[in-house]
Short mmCIF file of C-alpha atoms in Angstrom, two decimals:
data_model
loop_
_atom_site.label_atom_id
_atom_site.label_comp_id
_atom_site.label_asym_id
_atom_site.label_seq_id
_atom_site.Cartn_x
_atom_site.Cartn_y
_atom_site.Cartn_z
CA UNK A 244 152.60 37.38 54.68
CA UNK A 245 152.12 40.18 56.86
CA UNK A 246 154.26 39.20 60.24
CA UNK A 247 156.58 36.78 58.50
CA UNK A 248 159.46 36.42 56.15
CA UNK A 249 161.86 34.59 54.81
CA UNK A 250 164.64 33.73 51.87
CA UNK A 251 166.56 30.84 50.73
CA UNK A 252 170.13 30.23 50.90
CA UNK A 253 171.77 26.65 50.29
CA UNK A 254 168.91 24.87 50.93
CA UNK A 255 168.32 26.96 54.50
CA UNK A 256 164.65 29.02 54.47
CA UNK A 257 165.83 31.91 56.86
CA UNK A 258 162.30 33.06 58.37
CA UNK A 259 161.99 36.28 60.36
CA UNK A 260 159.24 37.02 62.76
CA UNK A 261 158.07 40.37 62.64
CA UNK A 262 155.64 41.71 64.84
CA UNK A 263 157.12 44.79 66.97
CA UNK A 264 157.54 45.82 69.61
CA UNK A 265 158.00 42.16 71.27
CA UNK A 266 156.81 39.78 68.28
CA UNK A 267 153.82 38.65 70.10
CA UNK A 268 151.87 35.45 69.12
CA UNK A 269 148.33 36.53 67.69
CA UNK A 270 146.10 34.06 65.84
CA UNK A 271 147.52 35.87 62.65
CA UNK A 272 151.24 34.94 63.52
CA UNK A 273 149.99 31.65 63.91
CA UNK A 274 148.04 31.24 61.17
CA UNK A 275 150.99 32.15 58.98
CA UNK A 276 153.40 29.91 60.06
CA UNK A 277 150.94 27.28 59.44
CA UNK A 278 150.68 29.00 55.77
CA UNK A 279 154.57 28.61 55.92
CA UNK A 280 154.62 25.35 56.41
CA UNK A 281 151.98 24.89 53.17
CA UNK A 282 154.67 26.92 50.89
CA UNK A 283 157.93 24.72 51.79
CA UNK A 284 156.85 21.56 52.66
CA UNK A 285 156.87 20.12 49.08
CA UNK A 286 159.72 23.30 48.02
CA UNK A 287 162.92 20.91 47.31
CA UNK A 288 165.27 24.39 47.68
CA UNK A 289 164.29 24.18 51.22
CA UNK A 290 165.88 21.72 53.29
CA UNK A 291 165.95 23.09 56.76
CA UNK A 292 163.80 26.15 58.32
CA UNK A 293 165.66 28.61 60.88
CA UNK A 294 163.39 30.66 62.80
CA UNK A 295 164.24 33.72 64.44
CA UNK A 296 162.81 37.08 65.55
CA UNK A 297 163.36 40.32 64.78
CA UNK A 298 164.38 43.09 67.46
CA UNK A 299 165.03 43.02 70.55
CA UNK A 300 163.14 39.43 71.43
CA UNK A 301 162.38 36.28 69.51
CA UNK A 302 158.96 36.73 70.95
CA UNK A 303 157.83 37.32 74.42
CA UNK A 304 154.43 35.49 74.28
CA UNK A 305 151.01 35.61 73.07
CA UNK A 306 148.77 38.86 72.23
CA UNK A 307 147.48 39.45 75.94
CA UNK A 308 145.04 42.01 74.21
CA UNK A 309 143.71 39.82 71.83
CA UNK A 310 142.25 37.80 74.54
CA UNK A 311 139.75 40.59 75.81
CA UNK A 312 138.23 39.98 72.39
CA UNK A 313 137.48 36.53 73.90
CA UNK A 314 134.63 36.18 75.98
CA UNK A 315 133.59 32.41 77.07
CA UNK A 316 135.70 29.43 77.82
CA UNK A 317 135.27 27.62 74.85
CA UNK A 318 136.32 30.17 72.79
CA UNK A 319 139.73 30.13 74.29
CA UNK A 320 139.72 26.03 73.97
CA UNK A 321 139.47 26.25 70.71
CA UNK A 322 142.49 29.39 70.44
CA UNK A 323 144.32 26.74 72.46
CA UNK A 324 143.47 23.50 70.44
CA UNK A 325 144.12 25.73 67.12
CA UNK A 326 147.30 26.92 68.24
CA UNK A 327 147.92 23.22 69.54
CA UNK A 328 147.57 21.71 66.11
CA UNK A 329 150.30 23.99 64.05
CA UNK A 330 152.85 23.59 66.89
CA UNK A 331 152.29 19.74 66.41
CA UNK A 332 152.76 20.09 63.12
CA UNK A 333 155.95 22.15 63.51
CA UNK A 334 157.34 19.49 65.75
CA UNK A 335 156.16 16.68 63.14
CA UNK A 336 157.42 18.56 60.26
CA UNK A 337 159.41 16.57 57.41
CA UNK A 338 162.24 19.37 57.44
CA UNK A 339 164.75 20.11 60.33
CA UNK A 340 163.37 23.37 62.29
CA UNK A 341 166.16 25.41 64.04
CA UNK A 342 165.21 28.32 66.30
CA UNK A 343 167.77 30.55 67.31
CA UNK A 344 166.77 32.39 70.50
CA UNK A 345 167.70 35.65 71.38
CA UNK A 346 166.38 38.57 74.00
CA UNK A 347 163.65 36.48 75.70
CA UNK A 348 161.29 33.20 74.86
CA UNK A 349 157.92 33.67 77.09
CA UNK A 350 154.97 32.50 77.38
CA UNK A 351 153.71 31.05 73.49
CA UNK A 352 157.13 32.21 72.44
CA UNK A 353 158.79 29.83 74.22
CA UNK A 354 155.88 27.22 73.15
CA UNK A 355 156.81 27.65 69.75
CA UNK A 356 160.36 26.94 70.73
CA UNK A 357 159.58 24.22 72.02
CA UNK A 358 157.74 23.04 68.84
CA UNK A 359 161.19 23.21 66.80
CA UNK A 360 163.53 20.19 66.37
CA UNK A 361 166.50 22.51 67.64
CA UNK A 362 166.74 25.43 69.68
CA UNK A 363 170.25 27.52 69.72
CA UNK A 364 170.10 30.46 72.73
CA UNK A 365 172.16 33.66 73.46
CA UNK A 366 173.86 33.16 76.66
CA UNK A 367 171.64 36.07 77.88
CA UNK A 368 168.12 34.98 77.00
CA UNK A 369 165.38 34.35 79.22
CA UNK A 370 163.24 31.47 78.88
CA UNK A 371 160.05 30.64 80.55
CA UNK A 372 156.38 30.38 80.95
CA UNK A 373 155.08 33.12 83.27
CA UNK A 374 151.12 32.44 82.62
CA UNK A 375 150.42 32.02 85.93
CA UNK A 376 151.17 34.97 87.07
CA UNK A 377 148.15 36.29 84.53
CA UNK A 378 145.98 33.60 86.72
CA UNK A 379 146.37 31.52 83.49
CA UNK A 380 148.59 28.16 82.47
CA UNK A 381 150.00 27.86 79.03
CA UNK A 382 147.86 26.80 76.44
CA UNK A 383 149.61 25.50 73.03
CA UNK A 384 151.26 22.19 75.04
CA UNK A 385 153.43 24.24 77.09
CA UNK A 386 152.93 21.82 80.25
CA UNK A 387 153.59 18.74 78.29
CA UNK A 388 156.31 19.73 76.41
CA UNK A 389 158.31 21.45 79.22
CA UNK A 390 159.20 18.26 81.22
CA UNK A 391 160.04 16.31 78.28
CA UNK A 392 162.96 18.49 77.85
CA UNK A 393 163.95 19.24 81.21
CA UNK A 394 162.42 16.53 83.65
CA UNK A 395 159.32 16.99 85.82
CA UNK A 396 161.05 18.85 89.18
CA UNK A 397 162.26 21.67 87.13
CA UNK A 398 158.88 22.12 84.56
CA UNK A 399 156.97 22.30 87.74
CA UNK A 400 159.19 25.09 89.87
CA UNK A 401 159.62 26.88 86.28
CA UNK A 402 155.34 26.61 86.09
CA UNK A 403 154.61 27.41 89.50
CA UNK A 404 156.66 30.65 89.84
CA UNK A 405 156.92 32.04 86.78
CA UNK A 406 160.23 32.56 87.11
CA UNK A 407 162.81 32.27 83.39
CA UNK A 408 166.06 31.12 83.03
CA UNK A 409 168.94 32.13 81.53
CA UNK A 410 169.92 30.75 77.75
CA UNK A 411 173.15 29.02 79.60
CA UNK A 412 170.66 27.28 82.23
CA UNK A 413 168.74 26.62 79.51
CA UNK A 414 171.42 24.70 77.67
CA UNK A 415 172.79 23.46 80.84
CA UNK A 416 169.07 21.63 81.59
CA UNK A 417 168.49 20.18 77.91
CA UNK A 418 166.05 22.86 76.82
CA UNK A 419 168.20 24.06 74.37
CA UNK A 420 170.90 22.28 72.43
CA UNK A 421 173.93 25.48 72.90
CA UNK A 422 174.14 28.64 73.90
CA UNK A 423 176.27 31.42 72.94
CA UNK A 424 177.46 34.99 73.03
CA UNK A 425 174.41 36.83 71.44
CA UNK A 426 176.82 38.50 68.77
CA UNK A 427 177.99 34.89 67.61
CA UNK A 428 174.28 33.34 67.47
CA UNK A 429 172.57 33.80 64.49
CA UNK A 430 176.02 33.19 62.45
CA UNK A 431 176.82 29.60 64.39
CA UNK A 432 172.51 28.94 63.72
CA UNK A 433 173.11 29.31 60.11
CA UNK A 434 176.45 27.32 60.14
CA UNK A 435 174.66 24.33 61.95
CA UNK A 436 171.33 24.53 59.37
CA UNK A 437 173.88 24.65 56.59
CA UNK A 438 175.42 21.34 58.06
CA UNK A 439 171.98 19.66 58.04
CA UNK A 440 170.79 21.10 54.47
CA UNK A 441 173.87 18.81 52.99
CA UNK A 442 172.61 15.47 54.03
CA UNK A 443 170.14 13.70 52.41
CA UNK A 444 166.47 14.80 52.34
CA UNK A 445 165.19 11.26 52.34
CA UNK A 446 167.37 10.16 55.26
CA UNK A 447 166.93 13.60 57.58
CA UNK A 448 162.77 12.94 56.70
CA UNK A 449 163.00 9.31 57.79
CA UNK A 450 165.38 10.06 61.43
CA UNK A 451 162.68 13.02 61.87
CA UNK A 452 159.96 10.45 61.56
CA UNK A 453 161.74 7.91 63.93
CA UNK A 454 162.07 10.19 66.56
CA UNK A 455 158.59 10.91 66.85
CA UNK A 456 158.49 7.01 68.28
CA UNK A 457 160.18 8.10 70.64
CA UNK A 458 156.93 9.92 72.02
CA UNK A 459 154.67 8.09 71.20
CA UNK A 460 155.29 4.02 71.38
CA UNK A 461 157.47 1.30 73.12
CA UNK A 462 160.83 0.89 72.30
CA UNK A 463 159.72 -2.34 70.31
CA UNK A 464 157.45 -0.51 67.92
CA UNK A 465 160.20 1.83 67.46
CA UNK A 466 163.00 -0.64 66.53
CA UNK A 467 160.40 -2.50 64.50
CA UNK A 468 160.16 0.52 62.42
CA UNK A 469 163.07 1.64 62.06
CA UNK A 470 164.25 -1.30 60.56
CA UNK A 471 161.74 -0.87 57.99
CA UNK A 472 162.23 2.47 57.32
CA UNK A 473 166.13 1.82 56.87
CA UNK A 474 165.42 -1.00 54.24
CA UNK A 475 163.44 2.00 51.99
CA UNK A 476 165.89 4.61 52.78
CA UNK A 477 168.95 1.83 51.82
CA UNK A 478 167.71 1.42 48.07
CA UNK A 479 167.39 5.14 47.62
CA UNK A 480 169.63 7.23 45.36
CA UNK A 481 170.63 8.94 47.72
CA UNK A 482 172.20 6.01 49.78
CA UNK A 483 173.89 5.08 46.98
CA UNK A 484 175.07 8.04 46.26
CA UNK A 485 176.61 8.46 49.90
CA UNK A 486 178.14 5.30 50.20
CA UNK A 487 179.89 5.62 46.79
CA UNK A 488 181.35 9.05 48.32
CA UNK A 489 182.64 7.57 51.51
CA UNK A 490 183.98 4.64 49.32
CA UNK A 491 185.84 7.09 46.85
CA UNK A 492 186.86 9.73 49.38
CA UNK A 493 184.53 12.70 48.49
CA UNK A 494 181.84 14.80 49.62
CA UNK A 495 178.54 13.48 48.85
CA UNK A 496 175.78 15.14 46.61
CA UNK A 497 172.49 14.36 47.76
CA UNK A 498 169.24 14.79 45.68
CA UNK A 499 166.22 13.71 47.38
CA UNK A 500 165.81 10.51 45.17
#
């Protein structure tokens, strides 16, 4: 891959973005993390992604040159739509995704963010979506996916002026989960993926699948499922496995069976 990267360590697929100066979103960048997706979804060594950028930013926003090579309106529908469908799929992955957010998240940077399960800032980050200042609004689900994490007053003043926030407002508001000193970031992203990559596959799939519900039907339909989907999970090895631990005192080892 040409703008991406990444290597394995306890079950924790470490992928860089790389795409200097400011690791800007073109349609290749998001091609390949749709190509990423392909190479670890059925990888059991990789248990949780953590995404992060290289340099100064982990990316401030799309390729505003690549859009003079874009001419009519439907043309940038479908860059939207495309870029629409691989953040879904992020966000409906079977693995955890952790980003961990450092120097600024703008624009489709912030988008992609967004698109994670997790998001860990620096203290000093800025977050936002500044399209309108271009005359433009965000196009990968930025205006849907904004007040679902921080309530419709504050996705519409961060819309309409343009204006980012700081990684501690952002933690403060529910758009990211912590923030800390930029030094201490990356290490406390890897010790929370680590965390994760020790539980069961079967049973972090399954909660990832639940939440989706959450979106997307009643509260009904989602306690309807979930019982159903804890009946498979309770007759895997995996259960047994961790309720023999707790029973004898020890740490679990969990398989994927």
């Amino acid at each position: 891959m040409g703008f991406l990267s990444w290597e394995i360590e306890e079950g924790v697929a470490t992928v860089t973005l790389n795409r200097p100066p400011a690791n800007a979103l073109a349609r290749g960048v998001i091609l390949e993390i749709n190509d990423l997706l392909d190479a670890v979804e059925n990888d059991d060594a990789v248990r949780v992604l953590l995404l992060k950028g290289e340099g100064r930013f982990f990316s401030a926003g799309a390729d505003i040159k690549e859009f003079t090579s874009v001419s009519t309106g439907e043309e940038f529908s479908e860059l939207a739509e495309s870029g629409q469908m691989i953040f879904e799929r992020l966000e409906r992955f079977s693995k955890p995704v952790i980003a961990a957010i450092h120097g600024a998240a703008l624009g489709g940077g912030l988008e992609l963010a967004m698109s994670c399960h997790i998001r860990l800032v620096s203290e000093n980050a800025k977050l936002g979506l500044p399209e309108l200042q271009l005359g433009l609004i965000p196009g990968f689900a930025g205006t849907q996916r904004l007040p679902r994490y921080v309530g419709f007053a504050k996705a519409a003043e961060m819309l309409l002026t343009s204006d980012p926030i700081s990684g501690t407002e952002a933690a403060k508001i529910g758009l990211a989960n912590h923030a800390y000193p930029e030094e201490e970031l990356f290490s406390r992203a890897q010790e929370l993926a680590v965390k994760i990559a020790k539980k069961s596959p079967i049973a972090v799939k399954a909660a990832l699948d639940m939440l989706q519900y959450v979106k997307s039907a009643s509260y009904y339909e989602g306690v309807r499922a979930e019982a159903n989907v804890f009946g498979s999970v309770f007759v895997s090895d995996d259960a047994k496995e961790g309720i023999s631990a707790f029973l004898e005192k020890r740490e679990p080892v969990f398989k994927g069976k």
